[in-house]
Amino acid sequence: MAYWLMKTEPTTFGIDDLRRRGREPWDGVRNYQARNMIRDQMQVGDGVLFYHSNCPVPAIVGLATIVSAAYPDPTAFDPTDPHYDPGSVPERPRWYVVDVAYDRHLPRPLPLTELRGCPELDGLTLLRRGNRLSVMPVQPEHWDFLIGRASHPVPPCIETDTKA
DNA sequence: GCCAACGTTGGC
DNA sequence: GCCAACGTTGGC
């Protein structure tokens, strides 16, 4: 049982789209590091933090669950698909997907700016400078902390606390 | 729209 | 196998 964070642009496919559809293949990933995590490490039942990027308030907005083992990404085989890759053939697939199911929205979104102020999240890949992976691992302690924090309607202000 | 960071490509 | 050029990501 592991935890992950997945990035998505809400204008393309956001948490509300996932809720509407219930379940969705996480396709179009074209990065080898991300591919390796999808293909080699993700397991049914793993937890997913759903993150909105490239939008007015980048934030972790909800939870999802991995509901399939990895299988070849069908969009890589489709010449009409924007993610088509002629180098990936069914006999020797290059790219993989897992299916992801909607779990729930967080009680409140956790904006990136807020997360940067939390020393408890030291080491979280999302907060590392220049990180561009669309899929990344999350440590269980970070998962627990994030879920706990999202249940506080008014976040404790780290900077004020330390100054006070 | 700017720009830093990173991955990929391709010449050598 | 090195590395400069280029493209993409994504916060701001």
PDB file of C-alpha atoms (C1' of nucleotides) in Angstrom:
ATOM      1  CA  MET A   1       0.000   0.000   0.000  1.00  0.00           C
ATOM      2  CA  ALA A   2       1.571   3.232  -1.175  1.00  0.00           C
ATOM      3  CA  TYR A   3       0.563   6.844  -1.700  1.00  0.00           C
ATOM      4  CA  TRP A   4       0.925   9.026  -4.761  1.00  0.00           C
ATOM      5  CA  LEU A   5       0.262  12.516  -6.005  1.00  0.00           C
ATOM      6  CA  MET A   6      -1.042  13.123  -9.497  1.00  0.00           C
ATOM      7  CA  LYS A   7      -1.049  16.468 -11.247  1.00  0.00           C
ATOM      8  CA  THR A   8      -3.733  17.563 -13.602  1.00  0.00           C
ATOM      9  CA  GLU A   9      -4.813  20.795 -15.203  1.00  0.00           C
ATOM     10  CA  PRO A  10      -8.383  21.503 -14.115  1.00  0.00           C
ATOM     11  CA  THR A  11      -9.203  23.106 -17.467  1.00  0.00           C
ATOM     12  CA  THR A  12      -8.362  19.789 -19.125  1.00  0.00           C
ATOM     13  CA  PHE A  13      -9.484  17.225 -16.568  1.00  0.00           C
ATOM     14  CA  GLY A  14     -10.113  18.268 -12.973  1.00  0.00           C
ATOM     15  CA  ILE A  15     -11.447  16.636  -9.844  1.00  0.00           C
ATOM     16  CA  ASP A  16     -15.017  17.464 -10.812  1.00  0.00           C
ATOM     17  CA  ASP A  17     -14.512  15.632 -14.090  1.00  0.00           C
ATOM     18  CA  LEU A  18     -13.194  12.626 -12.199  1.00  0.00           C
ATOM     19  CA  ARG A  19     -16.183  12.681  -9.845  1.00  0.00           C
ATOM     20  CA  ARG A  20     -18.547  12.844 -12.794  1.00  0.00           C
ATOM     21  CA  ARG A  21     -16.900   9.922 -14.544  1.00  0.00           C
ATOM     22  CA  GLY A  22     -16.222   7.923 -11.393  1.00  0.00           C
ATOM     23  CA  ARG A  23     -13.198   6.238 -12.849  1.00  0.00           C
ATOM     24  CA  GLU A  24     -10.678   7.114 -15.530  1.00  0.00           C
ATOM     25  CA  PRO A  25      -7.549   5.709 -17.176  1.00  0.00           C
ATOM     26  CA  TRP A  26      -4.618   7.976 -16.304  1.00  0.00           C
ATOM     27  CA  ASP A  27      -3.315   8.212 -19.853  1.00  0.00           C
ATOM     28  CA  GLY A  28      -0.963  10.452 -21.747  1.00  0.00           C
ATOM     29  CA  VAL A  29       1.996  10.236 -19.362  1.00  0.00           C
ATOM     30  CA  ARG A  30       5.111  10.526 -21.532  1.00  0.00           C
ATOM     31  CA  ASN A  31       7.916  10.700 -19.038  1.00  0.00           C
ATOM     32  CA  TYR A  32      10.047   7.673 -18.243  1.00  0.00           C
ATOM     33  CA  GLN A  33      10.367   8.334 -14.532  1.00  0.00           C
ATOM     34  CA  ALA A  34       6.621   8.674 -14.217  1.00  0.00           C
ATOM     35  CA  ARG A  35       6.117   5.671 -16.481  1.00  0.00           C
ATOM     36  CA  ASN A  36       8.301   3.516 -14.246  1.00  0.00           C
ATOM     37  CA  MET A  37       6.281   4.422 -11.170  1.00  0.00           C
ATOM     38  CA  ILE A  38       3.035   3.678 -12.964  1.00  0.00           C
ATOM     39  CA  ARG A  39       4.211   0.413 -14.465  1.00  0.00           C
ATOM     40  CA  ASP A  40       6.384  -0.973 -11.680  1.00  0.00           C
ATOM     41  CA  GLN A  41       5.135   0.383  -8.395  1.00  0.00           C
ATOM     42  CA  MET A  42       1.494   1.376  -8.413  1.00  0.00           C
ATOM     43  CA  GLN A  43      -0.914  -1.172  -6.998  1.00  0.00           C
ATOM     44  CA  VAL A  44      -4.647  -1.511  -6.678  1.00  0.00           C
ATOM     45  CA  GLY A  45      -5.736   0.221  -3.487  1.00  0.00           C
ATOM     46  CA  ASP A  46      -2.971   2.809  -3.431  1.00  0.00           C
ATOM     47  CA  GLY A  47      -4.071   6.295  -2.391  1.00  0.00           C
ATOM     48  CA  VAL A  48      -3.797   9.307  -4.678  1.00  0.00           C
ATOM     49  CA  LEU A  49      -3.646  12.996  -3.862  1.00  0.00           C
ATOM     50  CA  PHE A  50      -5.317  14.876  -6.691  1.00  0.00           C
ATOM     51  CA  TYR A  51      -3.474  18.083  -7.511  1.00  0.00           C
ATOM     52  CA  HIS A  52      -4.586  20.960  -9.725  1.00  0.00           C
ATOM     53  CA  SER A  53      -1.711  22.642 -11.565  1.00  0.00           C
ATOM     54  CA  ASN A  54      -1.363  25.511 -14.003  1.00  0.00           C
ATOM     55  CA  CYS A  55      -4.421  27.311 -12.637  1.00  0.00           C
ATOM     56  CA  PRO A  56      -5.202  30.374 -10.489  1.00  0.00           C
ATOM     57  CA  VAL A  57      -4.768  28.494  -7.194  1.00  0.00           C
ATOM     58  CA  PRO A  58      -2.567  25.419  -7.573  1.00  0.00           C
ATOM     59  CA  ALA A  59      -3.710  23.065  -4.803  1.00  0.00           C
ATOM     60  CA  ILE A  60      -4.330  19.539  -3.633  1.00  0.00           C
ATOM     61  CA  VAL A  61      -8.077  19.264  -4.022  1.00  0.00           C
ATOM     62  CA  GLY A  62      -9.122  15.679  -3.438  1.00  0.00           C
ATOM     63  CA  LEU A  63      -8.427  11.999  -3.015  1.00  0.00           C
ATOM     64  CA  ALA A  64      -8.557   9.143  -5.464  1.00  0.00           C
ATOM     65  CA  THR A  65      -7.692   5.467  -5.494  1.00  0.00           C
ATOM     66  CA  ILE A  66      -5.786   3.327  -7.946  1.00  0.00           C
ATOM     67  CA  VAL A  67      -8.218   0.671  -9.141  1.00  0.00           C
ATOM     68  CA  SER A  68      -6.308  -1.244 -11.799  1.00  0.00           C
ATOM     69  CA  ALA A  69      -2.917  -2.739 -12.407  1.00  0.00           C
ATOM     70  CA  ALA A  70      -0.819  -1.027 -15.048  1.00  0.00           C
ATOM     71  CA  TYR A  71      -1.618  -1.781 -18.672  1.00  0.00           C
ATOM     72  CA  PRO A  72      -0.372  -0.355 -21.992  1.00  0.00           C
ATOM     73  CA  ASP A  73      -1.546   3.189 -22.753  1.00  0.00           C
ATOM     74  CA  PRO A  74      -3.969   2.849 -25.671  1.00  0.00           C
ATOM     75  CA  THR A  75      -3.548   6.520 -26.634  1.00  0.00           C
ATOM     76  CA  ALA A  76       0.060   5.781 -27.623  1.00  0.00           C
ATOM     77  CA  PHE A  77      -1.202   3.402 -30.345  1.00  0.00           C
ATOM     78  CA  ASP A  78      -3.734   5.815 -31.809  1.00  0.00           C
ATOM     79  CA  PRO A  79      -2.401   7.954 -34.681  1.00  0.00           C
ATOM     80  CA  THR A  80      -5.246  10.430 -34.203  1.00  0.00           C
ATOM     81  CA  ASP A  81      -4.456  10.954 -30.520  1.00  0.00           C
ATOM     82  CA  PRO A  82      -2.315  13.943 -29.489  1.00  0.00           C
ATOM     83  CA  HIS A  83      -0.263  11.543 -27.334  1.00  0.00           C
ATOM     84  CA  TYR A  84       0.346   9.124 -30.185  1.00  0.00           C
ATOM     85  CA  ASP A  85       3.838   7.608 -30.120  1.00  0.00           C
ATOM     86  CA  PRO A  86       4.821   5.538 -33.167  1.00  0.00           C
ATOM     87  CA  GLY A  87       7.667   4.129 -31.054  1.00  0.00           C
ATOM     88  CA  SER A  88       5.176   2.349 -28.835  1.00  0.00           C
ATOM     89  CA  VAL A  89       3.606  -0.723 -30.408  1.00  0.00           C
ATOM     90  CA  PRO A  90       1.264  -3.278 -28.809  1.00  0.00           C
ATOM     91  CA  GLU A  91       3.944  -5.980 -29.052  1.00  0.00           C
ATOM     92  CA  ARG A  92       6.330  -3.760 -27.124  1.00  0.00           C
ATOM     93  CA  PRO A  93       4.460  -0.966 -25.344  1.00  0.00           C
ATOM     94  CA  ARG A  94       6.457   2.003 -24.168  1.00  0.00           C
ATOM     95  CA  TRP A  95       3.789   3.784 -22.106  1.00  0.00           C
ATOM     96  CA  TYR A  96       1.417   2.582 -19.411  1.00  0.00           C
ATOM     97  CA  VAL A  97      -1.655   3.710 -17.534  1.00  0.00           C
ATOM     98  CA  VAL A  98      -3.511   2.795 -14.375  1.00  0.00           C
ATOM     99  CA  ASP A  99      -7.181   3.410 -13.760  1.00  0.00           C
ATOM    100  CA  VAL A 100      -7.965   5.937 -11.062  1.00  0.00           C
ATOM    101  CA  ALA A 101     -11.278   6.197  -9.192  1.00  0.00           C
ATOM    102  CA  TYR A 102     -12.750   9.247  -7.491  1.00  0.00           C
ATOM    103  CA  ASP A 103     -12.760   9.025  -3.726  1.00  0.00           C
ATOM    104  CA  ARG A 104     -13.679  12.437  -2.355  1.00  0.00           C
ATOM    105  CA  HIS A 105     -12.952  16.135  -2.359  1.00  0.00           C
ATOM    106  CA  LEU A 106     -10.899  17.334   0.562  1.00  0.00           C
ATOM    107  CA  PRO A 107     -12.921  19.344   3.109  1.00  0.00           C
ATOM    108  CA  ARG A 108     -10.964  22.303   1.776  1.00  0.00           C
ATOM    109  CA  PRO A 109      -8.274  22.598  -0.913  1.00  0.00           C
ATOM    110  CA  LEU A 110      -4.671  22.774   0.236  1.00  0.00           C
ATOM    111  CA  PRO A 111      -2.999  25.518  -1.819  1.00  0.00           C
ATOM    112  CA  LEU A 112       0.600  25.116  -2.820  1.00  0.00           C
ATOM    113  CA  THR A 113       1.474  28.400  -1.114  1.00  0.00           C
ATOM    114  CA  GLU A 114       0.164  27.068   2.186  1.00  0.00           C
ATOM    115  CA  LEU A 115       2.018  23.771   1.849  1.00  0.00           C
ATOM    116  CA  ARG A 116       5.289  25.589   1.346  1.00  0.00           C
ATOM    117  CA  GLY A 117       4.944  26.967   4.838  1.00  0.00           C
ATOM    118  CA  CYS A 118       4.662  23.572   6.526  1.00  0.00           C
ATOM    119  CA  PRO A 119       7.907  22.170   7.923  1.00  0.00           C
ATOM    120  CA  GLU A 120       6.096  18.844   8.365  1.00  0.00           C
ATOM    121  CA  LEU A 121       6.141  18.521   4.577  1.00  0.00           C
ATOM    122  CA  ASP A 122       9.882  18.733   4.276  1.00  0.00           C
ATOM    123  CA  GLY A 123      10.924  16.339   1.516  1.00  0.00           C
ATOM    124  CA  LEU A 124       7.579  16.246  -0.249  1.00  0.00           C
ATOM    125  CA  THR A 125       8.454  15.912  -3.935  1.00  0.00           C
ATOM    126  CA  LEU A 126       5.778  18.394  -4.943  1.00  0.00           C
ATOM    127  CA  LEU A 127       7.608  21.127  -3.054  1.00  0.00           C
ATOM    128  CA  ARG A 128      11.004  20.442  -4.535  1.00  0.00           C
ATOM    129  CA  ARG A 129      12.281  23.196  -6.790  1.00  0.00           C
ATOM    130  CA  GLY A 130      11.796  22.719 -10.483  1.00  0.00           C
ATOM    131  CA  ASN A 131       9.927  19.485 -10.053  1.00  0.00           C
ATOM    132  CA  ARG A 132       7.960  18.713 -13.185  1.00  0.00           C
ATOM    133  CA  LEU A 133       6.843  15.119 -12.723  1.00  0.00           C
ATOM    134  CA  SER A 134       3.137  14.596 -13.216  1.00  0.00           C
ATOM    135  CA  VAL A 135       3.175  11.580 -10.915  1.00  0.00           C
ATOM    136  CA  MET A 136       5.124  11.399  -7.689  1.00  0.00           C
ATOM    137  CA  PRO A 137       5.357   9.319  -4.535  1.00  0.00           C
ATOM    138  CA  VAL A 138       4.049  10.591  -1.190  1.00  0.00           C
ATOM    139  CA  GLN A 139       5.330   9.373   2.167  1.00  0.00           C
ATOM    140  CA  PRO A 140       2.674   8.032   4.562  1.00  0.00           C
ATOM    141  CA  GLU A 141       3.533  10.701   7.169  1.00  0.00           C
ATOM    142  CA  HIS A 142       2.988  13.413   4.584  1.00  0.00           C
ATOM    143  CA  TRP A 143      -0.278  11.824   3.503  1.00  0.00           C
ATOM    144  CA  ASP A 144      -1.540  11.739   7.090  1.00  0.00           C
ATOM    145  CA  PHE A 145      -0.457  15.290   7.752  1.00  0.00           C
ATOM    146  CA  LEU A 146      -2.125  16.622   4.610  1.00  0.00           C
ATOM    147  CA  ILE A 147      -5.417  14.897   5.298  1.00  0.00           C
ATOM    148  CA  GLY A 148      -5.398  16.117   8.873  1.00  0.00           C
ATOM    149  CA  ARG A 149      -4.629  19.646   7.805  1.00  0.00           C
ATOM    150  CA  ALA A 150      -7.399  19.721   5.234  1.00  0.00           C
ATOM    151  CA  SER A 151      -9.891  18.986   7.994  1.00  0.00           C
ATOM    152  CA  HIS A 152      -8.996  22.218   9.811  1.00  0.00           C
ATOM    153  CA  PRO A 153     -11.263  25.002   8.550  1.00  0.00           C
ATOM    154  CA  VAL A 154      -8.765  27.644   9.669  1.00  0.00           C
ATOM    155  CA  PRO A 155      -5.198  26.544   9.102  1.00  0.00           C
ATOM    156  CA  PRO A 156      -2.696  27.123  11.872  1.00  0.00           C
ATOM    157  CA  CYS A 157      -0.370  29.827  10.598  1.00  0.00           C
ATOM    158  CA  ILE A 158       3.166  28.596  10.896  1.00  0.00           C
ATOM    159  CA  GLU A 159       4.828  31.974  10.403  1.00  0.00           C
ATOM    160  CA  THR A 160       2.666  33.737  12.970  1.00  0.00           C
ATOM    161  CA  ASP A 161       3.140  30.897  15.447  1.00  0.00           C
ATOM    162  CA  THR A 162       6.906  31.006  15.227  1.00  0.00           C
ATOM    163  CA  LYS A 163       7.035  34.774  15.455  1.00  0.00           C
ATOM    164  CA  ALA A 164       4.645  34.920  18.391  1.00  0.00           C
TER     165      ALA A 164
ATOM    166  C1'  DG B   1       3.808  36.777 -20.380  1.00  0.00           C
ATOM    167  C1'  DC B   2       8.130  35.809 -18.017  1.00  0.00           C
ATOM    168  C1'  DC B   3      11.473  32.751 -16.742  1.00  0.00           C
ATOM    169  C1'  DA B   4      13.706  28.906 -14.045  1.00  0.00           C
ATOM    170  C1'  DA B   5      14.240  24.136 -14.222  1.00  0.00           C
ATOM    171  C1'  DC B   6      14.387  20.079 -16.319  1.00  0.00           C
ATOM    172  C1'  DG B   7      14.039  16.359 -20.145  1.00  0.00           C
ATOM    173  C1'  DT B   8      15.083  15.282 -24.791  1.00  0.00           C
ATOM    174  C1'  DT B   9      17.408  15.656 -29.068  1.00  0.00           C
ATOM    175  C1'  DG B  10      21.082  15.529 -32.159  1.00  0.00           C
ATOM    176  C1'  DG B  11      25.739  16.894 -33.830  1.00  0.00           C
ATOM    177  C1'  DC B  12      30.228  15.615 -33.125  1.00  0.00           C
TER     178       DC B  12
ATOM    179  C1'  DG C   1      29.212   9.741 -24.458  1.00  0.00           C
ATOM    180  C1'  DC C   2      29.387  14.774 -24.129  1.00  0.00           C
ATOM    181  C1'  DC C   3      26.937  18.900 -24.243  1.00  0.00           C
ATOM    182  C1'  DA C   4      24.550  22.832 -26.440  1.00  0.00           C
ATOM    183  C1'  DA C   5      20.151  23.861 -28.217  1.00  0.00           C
ATOM    184  C1'  DC C   6      15.575  23.417 -27.880  1.00  0.00           C
ATOM    185  C1'  DG C   7      10.889  22.360 -26.044  1.00  0.00           C
ATOM    186  C1'  DT C   8       7.881  21.886 -22.110  1.00  0.00           C
ATOM    187  C1'  DT C   9       6.235  22.554 -17.542  1.00  0.00           C
ATOM    188  C1'  DG C  10       4.226  25.352 -14.318  1.00  0.00           C
ATOM    189  C1'  DG C  11       4.548  28.917 -10.633  1.00  0.00           C
ATOM    190  C1'  DC C  12       4.241  33.591 -10.335  1.00  0.00           C
TER     191       DC C  12
END
